[in-house]
Amino acid sequence: MPAQLFEQLHSDWQTVLSSKKELIEQIESKLDGSVAPDFCKIFRALSNSIQSTSVVIFGQDPYPTKGHAHGLAFSVDNSVSPLPPSLRNIFEELRTDCAITRKSGDLSHWFDQGVMLINRVLSTEAGASMAHAHLGWQEITDAVAQELGKHDVVAILWGKNAGELVHYFRPDWRIESAHPSPLSAYRGFFGSKPFSRCNEILKSNNMISISW
């Protein structure tokens, strides 16, 4: 599938990432049929305009379990059951933070409101976490973070990999914590109140809060 990945990007992101087009094509040439998410959804997180984006949630890499990843970080299709452990922890924090109970793992409702759900590494090999960490995705997502940091976008950074982007965002517009995975959720993710804190930032800047 030569030279198709770049075309998935919204025109805004094609402009921002124009200098990275060759790198994107190099990454594309190394992807095979066992990629997660499906090839057609790799850049789904970057299919909305920059202007419509008010929040970005950065994670690590896509779910490696076949059929789970669908292009939005932490999100899965409605049909996935049980939910991945990280997503269950996210929903537990959402419940204690905002008294909201969610059952569906599809976070498209957040994405449609302007919440970019993106990982540091945008693909992996099905069945293997971080298998594509060496392909150069970090250079792409660095550029994404750098651009978002120039706009009024709340950055929610979950985990060490996402934390590498902290310097791109203003201190009063970012929320950092441990990753919601079972290995780290009790080390600072639970109790971090990212959802209510995010909406407080948006409201204080006369922006529309997110319906989590």
Rosetta silent file (secondary structure, phi, psi, omega in degrees, C-alpha in Angstrom):
SEQUENCE: MPAQLFEQLHSDWQTVLSSKKELIEQIESKLDGSVAPDFCKIFRALSNSIQSTSVVIFGQDPYPTKGHAHGLAFSVDNSVSPLPPSLRNIFEELRTDCAITRKSGDLSHWFDQGVMLINRVLSTEAGASMAHAHLGWQEITDAVAQELGKHDVVAILWGKNAGELVHYFRPDWRIESAHPSPLSAYRGFFGSKPFSRCNEILKSNNMISISW
SCORE:     score description
SCORE:     0.000 S_00000001
   1 L     0.000   65.914 -173.743    0.000    0.000    0.000 S_00000001
   2 L   -68.507  137.013  171.090    2.586    2.586   -1.066 S_00000001
   3 L    58.181   32.468  178.729    2.128    6.293   -0.252 S_00000001
   4 L  -104.140  -24.004 -173.898   -1.383    5.927    1.169 S_00000001
   5 H   -63.084  -44.621 -178.543   -0.776    6.659    4.849 S_00000001
   6 H   -59.056  -31.077 -177.633   -0.151   10.398    4.421 S_00000001
   7 H   -71.276  -14.845  177.349   -3.505   10.728    2.643 S_00000001
   8 H   -72.872  -20.735 -175.292   -5.320    9.668    5.836 S_00000001
   9 L   -71.273  144.343  168.188   -4.312   12.923    7.520 S_00000001
  10 L   -59.753  151.806 -177.446   -6.628   15.912    7.730 S_00000001
  11 H   -57.501  -33.207  175.715   -5.394   18.654    5.427 S_00000001
  12 H   -57.607  -46.226 -176.601   -4.300   20.671    8.489 S_00000001
  13 H   -76.944  -25.783  172.363   -2.012   17.843    9.556 S_00000001
  14 H   -62.956  -38.115  178.152   -0.775   17.267    6.025 S_00000001
  15 H   -68.426  -48.939 -178.111    0.475   20.850    6.116 S_00000001
  16 H   -61.982  -39.457 -174.207    2.022   20.569    9.584 S_00000001
  17 L   -99.677   17.797 -178.468    3.644   17.219    8.820 S_00000001
  18 H   -59.342  -35.260  179.769    4.711   17.963    5.252 S_00000001
  19 H   -73.683  -12.152 -179.743    8.377   17.833    6.275 S_00000001
  20 H  -102.347    5.949 -175.106    7.738   14.381    7.757 S_00000001
  21 H   -60.270  -41.928 -179.865    6.120   12.922    4.621 S_00000001
  22 H   -63.642  -41.319  177.646    9.228   10.990    3.621 S_00000001
  23 H   -62.923  -42.815  179.064    9.518    9.521    7.132 S_00000001
  24 H   -60.458  -40.899  178.902    5.831    8.549    7.062 S_00000001
  25 H   -67.509  -35.154  176.861    6.376    6.789    3.737 S_00000001
  26 H   -65.122  -43.374  177.490    9.407    4.990    5.173 S_00000001
  27 H   -61.797  -44.911 -178.975    7.329    3.802    8.124 S_00000001
  28 H   -57.492  -39.040 -177.760    4.553    2.733    5.784 S_00000001
  29 H   -66.339  -17.370 -178.392    6.953    0.608    3.758 S_00000001
  30 L   -98.797   -2.272  179.733    7.782   -1.375    6.898 S_00000001
  31 L   -86.261  145.225  178.049    4.198   -2.170    7.871 S_00000001
  32 L  -126.877 -170.044 -173.507    2.701   -5.529    7.001 S_00000001
  33 L   -68.703  -12.714 -176.754   -0.661   -7.239    7.217 S_00000001
  34 L   -97.168   21.026 -175.173   -0.433   -7.944   10.946 S_00000001
  35 E   -75.969  146.505  172.979   -0.456   -4.274   11.957 S_00000001
  36 E  -126.544  129.182   -1.045   -2.666   -2.905   14.740 S_00000001
  37 L   -71.745 -178.172  174.971   -4.783   -0.906   14.251 S_00000001
  38 L   -55.653  147.768 -175.647   -5.850   -1.776   10.723 S_00000001
  39 H   -49.342  -41.758 -174.428   -3.874    0.209    8.155 S_00000001
  40 H   -69.351   -8.262 -177.484   -6.860    2.367    7.219 S_00000001
  41 H  -116.011    5.324 -174.444   -7.194    3.607   10.825 S_00000001
  42 L   -59.880  -40.257 -178.871   -3.568    4.358   11.743 S_00000001
  43 L  -102.338   22.508 -178.893   -3.987    8.126   11.387 S_00000001
  44 H   -56.962  -37.299 -178.443   -7.601    8.251   12.578 S_00000001
  45 H   -63.383  -20.511 -178.218   -6.603   10.436   15.549 S_00000001
  46 H  -109.344   29.257 -179.430   -5.343   13.055   13.078 S_00000001
  47 L   -97.768   -1.520  174.186   -8.438   13.107   10.863 S_00000001
  48 L  -102.512  160.447  179.726   -9.993   16.159   12.545 S_00000001
  49 L   -71.200  157.134  176.349   -8.944   19.767   12.045 S_00000001
  50 L   -65.375  -40.711 -177.950   -6.557   21.457   14.450 S_00000001
  51 L   -60.125  -31.947 -177.562   -9.106   24.211   15.089 S_00000001
  52 L   -82.926   -3.913 -176.176  -11.670   21.664   16.287 S_00000001
  53 L   -94.276  121.660  178.646   -9.234   20.143   18.801 S_00000001
  54 L  -115.775  -16.494 -179.181   -9.463   21.420   22.373 S_00000001
  55 E  -140.418  143.069  171.006   -8.003   18.459   24.290 S_00000001
  56 E  -128.122  131.868  173.333   -5.346   15.882   23.529 S_00000001
  57 E  -112.468  117.526  179.500   -4.856   12.653   25.481 S_00000001
  58 E   -99.973  133.653  173.774   -1.506   10.995   24.806 S_00000001
  59 E  -118.379 -153.123 -174.279   -0.890    7.335   25.509 S_00000001
  60 L  -102.152  -71.566  177.504    1.867    4.845   24.674 S_00000001
  61 L  -153.843  167.489 -174.335    1.012    2.564   21.737 S_00000001
  62 L   -65.512  157.597  172.681   -2.052    0.773   20.341 S_00000001
  63 L   -58.930  129.556  179.636   -3.643   -2.263   21.928 S_00000001
  64 L   -82.210  -17.388 -178.815   -1.853   -5.292   20.451 S_00000001
  65 L   -65.007  128.279 -176.879   -4.797   -7.659   20.915 S_00000001
  66 L   -55.547  130.038  177.913   -6.346   -8.390   17.526 S_00000001
  67 L    88.712   -4.832 -179.309   -9.566   -6.443   17.008 S_00000001
  68 L   -87.778  -57.985 -176.149   -9.020   -3.999   19.889 S_00000001
  69 L   -66.265  134.568  175.775   -7.159   -0.999   18.437 S_00000001
  70 L  -139.299   30.714  169.685   -9.226    1.144   16.060 S_00000001
  71 L    97.777  -12.391  175.990   -7.163    4.291   15.679 S_00000001
  72 L  -114.422  125.823 -177.207   -8.081    6.237   18.810 S_00000001
  73 L   -54.820  135.210  176.773   -5.807    5.770   21.826 S_00000001
  74 L    73.324  -14.249 -175.825   -7.388    3.729   24.646 S_00000001
  75 L   -88.998  150.725  174.436  -10.618    3.274   22.661 S_00000001
  76 L  -137.081  162.351  176.574  -12.073    0.007   21.374 S_00000001
  77 L   -63.965  156.944  179.115  -15.106   -0.919   19.286 S_00000001
  78 L   -55.682  -29.457 -174.372  -18.434   -1.435   21.047 S_00000001
  79 L   -75.182  -13.031 -175.070  -18.191   -5.151   20.415 S_00000001
  80 L   -75.626  123.462  177.561  -15.055   -5.618   22.550 S_00000001
  81 L  -154.899  133.770   -3.085  -15.740   -7.391   25.839 S_00000001
  82 L   -71.033  165.125  178.759  -14.272   -7.532   28.372 S_00000001
  83 L   -69.604  150.249  174.521  -12.672   -4.098   28.131 S_00000001
  84 L   -58.115  147.253 -177.254   -8.877   -3.833   28.149 S_00000001
  85 H   -55.680  -40.267  179.554   -7.518   -3.318   31.697 S_00000001
  86 H   -61.091  -41.923 -179.373   -6.217    0.203   30.973 S_00000001
  87 H   -69.184  -36.302  175.391   -9.626    1.298   29.735 S_00000001
  88 H   -61.005  -40.163  178.459  -11.341   -0.238   32.757 S_00000001
  89 H   -67.858  -37.414  175.843   -9.032    1.838   34.963 S_00000001
  90 H   -60.904  -44.025 -179.449   -9.808    4.965   32.933 S_00000001
  91 H   -69.221  -31.369  176.320  -13.514    4.369   33.451 S_00000001
  92 H   -66.981  -41.281  177.451  -12.971    3.751   37.175 S_00000001
  93 H   -66.681  -38.788  177.214  -11.187    7.104   37.468 S_00000001
  94 H   -61.021  -39.574  179.792  -13.957    8.743   35.449 S_00000001
  95 H   -65.026  -45.336 -177.526  -16.512    7.296   37.879 S_00000001
  96 H   -76.935  -28.480 -178.687  -14.728    8.559   40.983 S_00000001
  97 H   -78.685  -45.705 -170.845  -13.770   11.882   39.408 S_00000001
  98 H  -124.614    4.402 -178.030  -17.050   12.858   37.744 S_00000001
  99 L    58.323   36.691  178.180  -19.615   10.282   38.899 S_00000001
 100 L  -111.593  129.602  178.112  -19.968    9.103   35.304 S_00000001
 101 L  -110.423  122.651  178.875  -20.373    5.405   34.544 S_00000001
 102 L  -117.693  142.705  177.434  -19.482    4.191   31.052 S_00000001
 103 L  -113.883  -38.201  179.103  -19.860    0.686   29.689 S_00000001
 104 L   -73.917  135.212  179.385  -19.031    1.076   26.004 S_00000001
 105 L   -85.389   -1.658 -179.691  -15.309    1.164   25.254 S_00000001
 106 L   -81.333  114.907 -176.713  -15.789    3.259   22.111 S_00000001
 107 L   -97.479   19.705  179.573  -14.490    6.759   22.870 S_00000001
 108 H   -58.415  -29.928  178.506  -15.555    8.231   19.529 S_00000001
 109 H   -60.885  -36.843  175.520  -17.970   10.465   21.474 S_00000001
 110 H   -68.410  -46.968 -178.744  -14.943   12.165   23.052 S_00000001
 111 H   -57.995  -40.887 -178.471  -13.160   12.422   19.705 S_00000001
 112 H   -67.505  -19.441  178.146  -16.223   14.010   18.093 S_00000001
 113 L   -91.563    0.274  178.452  -16.152   16.744   20.763 S_00000001
 114 L   104.405   17.706  176.265  -12.554   17.678   19.952 S_00000001
 115 E   -96.867  109.394  175.968  -10.593   15.278   22.158 S_00000001
 116 E   -78.288  125.616  179.447   -7.649   13.905   20.213 S_00000001
 117 E  -112.094  102.783 -169.850   -6.833   10.399   21.446 S_00000001
 118 E  -138.081  144.469  177.128   -3.352    9.613   20.209 S_00000001
 119 E   -98.288  160.123  174.584   -0.443    7.379   21.131 S_00000001
 120 L   -65.343  -39.430  176.608    3.265    8.175   20.991 S_00000001
 121 L  -113.035  125.139 -167.058    3.680    5.169   18.695 S_00000001
 122 L   -93.764   -0.352  176.043    0.834    4.859   16.212 S_00000001
 123 L  -150.824  163.640  172.751    1.084    1.212   15.248 S_00000001
 124 E  -153.014  170.825  175.467    2.281   -2.107   16.559 S_00000001
 125 E   -82.660  134.192  179.208    2.430   -5.695   15.451 S_00000001
 126 L   -55.096  124.615  179.299   -0.707   -7.621   16.315 S_00000001
 127 L    92.812   -0.790 -177.049    0.040   -9.576   19.470 S_00000001
 128 E  -140.879  112.982  178.976    3.153   -7.605   20.441 S_00000001
 129 L   -69.468  140.078  176.059    3.222   -4.374   22.446 S_00000001
 130 L    60.025   23.856 -179.062    5.697   -1.658   21.345 S_00000001
 131 L   -67.374  -22.058 -178.559    6.827   -3.745   18.365 S_00000001
 132 L  -109.337   20.556 -178.024    6.996   -0.598   16.202 S_00000001
 133 L   -65.706  -17.358 -176.392    8.679    1.677   18.742 S_00000001
 134 L   -97.029    0.815 -173.201   11.800    1.758   16.565 S_00000001
 135 L   -81.230  -17.691  179.732   10.131    2.882   13.323 S_00000001
 136 L   110.436    8.909  179.288   10.238    6.631   14.014 S_00000001
 137 H   -57.356  -33.617 -176.195    6.675    7.333   15.091 S_00000001
 138 H   -59.859  -33.372  178.154    7.945    9.440   18.006 S_00000001
 139 H   -65.580  -35.872  178.251    9.276   12.046   15.580 S_00000001
 140 H   -68.993  -48.131 -176.165    5.800   12.340   14.079 S_00000001
 141 H   -74.413  -23.277  169.278    3.986   12.624   17.394 S_00000001
 142 H   -59.905  -46.624 -179.316    6.597   15.083   18.667 S_00000001
 143 H   -64.442  -35.775  176.387    5.636   17.330   15.755 S_00000001
 144 H   -63.439  -48.204  179.580    1.947   16.864   16.584 S_00000001
 145 H   -62.210  -41.398  179.624    2.522   17.852   20.215 S_00000001
 146 H   -60.052  -42.103  179.014    4.639   20.826   19.188 S_00000001
 147 H   -68.266  -45.610 -179.515    1.850   22.124   16.952 S_00000001
 148 H   -62.063  -32.847  179.421   -0.897   21.555   19.514 S_00000001
 149 L   -65.110  -15.590  178.240    1.175   23.399   22.100 S_00000001
 150 L   -85.587   -7.548 -176.811    0.836   26.547   19.971 S_00000001
 151 L  -117.187  173.111  177.815   -2.948   26.436   20.360 S_00000001
 152 L   -82.606   79.777 -178.225   -5.414   26.469   23.248 S_00000001
 153 L  -126.814  127.014  175.503   -5.354   22.712   23.761 S_00000001
 154 E   -78.018  127.275 -179.697   -5.429   20.933   27.129 S_00000001
 155 E  -104.492  120.580  174.757   -2.801   18.170   27.171 S_00000001
 156 E  -107.694  113.565 -172.105   -3.475   15.065   29.255 S_00000001
 157 E  -112.310  111.392 -175.961   -0.271   13.041   29.373 S_00000001
 158 E  -108.956  110.884  175.114   -0.562    9.494   30.690 S_00000001
 159 L    98.993  170.886 -175.905    2.630    7.580   31.366 S_00000001
 160 H   -61.549  -45.630 -177.865    6.367    7.961   30.777 S_00000001
 161 H   -63.069  -43.310  177.253    6.200    8.006   26.986 S_00000001
 162 H   -66.784  -35.431 -179.659    3.537   10.697   26.945 S_00000001
 163 H   -62.561  -18.457  177.192    5.451   12.620   29.606 S_00000001
 164 L   -65.673  -14.007 -177.078    8.288   13.107   27.127 S_00000001
 165 L   -97.921    4.118 -171.284    6.065   15.708   25.451 S_00000001
 166 H   -56.885  -35.875 -174.046    5.552   17.847   28.536 S_00000001
 167 H   -70.842  -10.429  179.153    7.799   20.689   27.354 S_00000001
 168 H   -82.473  -13.775 -172.934    5.567   21.397   24.358 S_00000001
 169 L  -118.537  144.756  177.518    2.635   22.499   26.518 S_00000001
 170 L   -62.485  140.616 -177.180    2.128   25.417   28.893 S_00000001
 171 H   -53.865  -37.755 -176.885    2.155   24.310   32.551 S_00000001
 172 H   -82.895    1.200  178.254   -1.363   25.583   33.182 S_00000001
 173 H  -117.456   15.124 -178.273   -2.712   23.714   30.149 S_00000001
 174 E  -131.054  150.327  179.989   -1.338   20.259   30.907 S_00000001
 175 E  -132.039  119.385 -176.550   -2.264   17.393   33.210 S_00000001
 176 E  -116.583  145.670  173.605    0.303   14.668   33.899 S_00000001
 177 E  -162.287  177.788  172.776    0.007   11.356   35.675 S_00000001
 178 L   -65.148  164.721  177.428    1.050    7.724   35.616 S_00000001
 179 L   -72.253  148.145 -179.629   -0.319    5.500   32.854 S_00000001
 180 L   -76.940    4.985  179.327   -3.700    3.860   33.545 S_00000001
 181 L   -64.982  156.055  179.828   -2.349    0.351   32.954 S_00000001
 182 L   -57.291  -24.856 -178.570   -2.603   -2.101   35.885 S_00000001
 183 L   -72.626  -22.581 -173.659    1.187   -1.885   36.280 S_00000001
 184 L  -134.202   -5.865 -173.498    1.125    1.825   37.119 S_00000001
 185 H   -57.945  -34.013 -178.833   -2.428    3.003   37.810 S_00000001
 186 H   -83.407    1.676  179.459   -1.908    2.923   41.576 S_00000001
 187 H  -100.915   21.338  176.167    1.271    4.999   41.241 S_00000001
 188 L   135.392   -5.673  175.341   -0.515    8.245   40.485 S_00000001
 189 L   -80.628  -52.257  177.394   -3.216    7.687   37.902 S_00000001
 190 L   -62.988  128.834 -179.234   -6.010    6.896   40.338 S_00000001
 191 L    91.087   -0.316 -177.982   -6.999   10.096   42.080 S_00000001
 192 L   -79.816  -14.067  175.008   -5.420   12.369   39.468 S_00000001
 193 L    51.363   49.289 -176.313   -8.871   13.688   38.422 S_00000001
 194 H   -65.919  -31.684 -173.875   -7.902   14.391   34.787 S_00000001
 195 H   -73.658  -47.576  178.347  -11.469   14.775   33.536 S_00000001
 196 H   -69.540  -37.335  178.819  -12.679   17.393   35.996 S_00000001
 197 H   -64.696  -39.670  177.640   -9.341   19.222   35.882 S_00000001
 198 H   -60.529  -48.370 -178.831   -9.510   19.348   32.101 S_00000001
 199 H   -65.937  -31.665  176.028  -12.980   20.853   32.146 S_00000001
 200 H   -63.655  -41.330  178.308  -11.907   23.395   34.759 S_00000001
 201 H   -64.178  -45.593 -179.720   -9.144   24.582   32.425 S_00000001
 202 H   -61.763  -47.408 -178.316  -11.529   24.796   29.488 S_00000001
 203 H   -63.613  -39.424 -178.570  -14.194   26.676   31.467 S_00000001
 204 H   -67.656  -16.547  177.416  -11.670   29.122   32.926 S_00000001
 205 L  -110.012   21.368  176.028  -10.670   29.997   29.354 S_00000001
 206 L    58.022   38.926  177.420  -14.267   30.393   28.161 S_00000001
 207 L  -114.067  159.965 -176.082  -14.151   27.166   26.170 S_00000001
 208 L   -74.625  127.836  178.830  -16.734   24.405   25.937 S_00000001
 209 L   -73.475  163.648 -177.330  -16.231   21.621   28.476 S_00000001
 210 L   -92.748  136.845  173.028  -16.195   17.978   27.447 S_00000001
 211 L   -88.228   92.558 -176.215  -19.140   15.671   28.068 S_00000001
 212 L   -72.175    0.000    0.000  -17.162   12.680   29.299 S_00000001
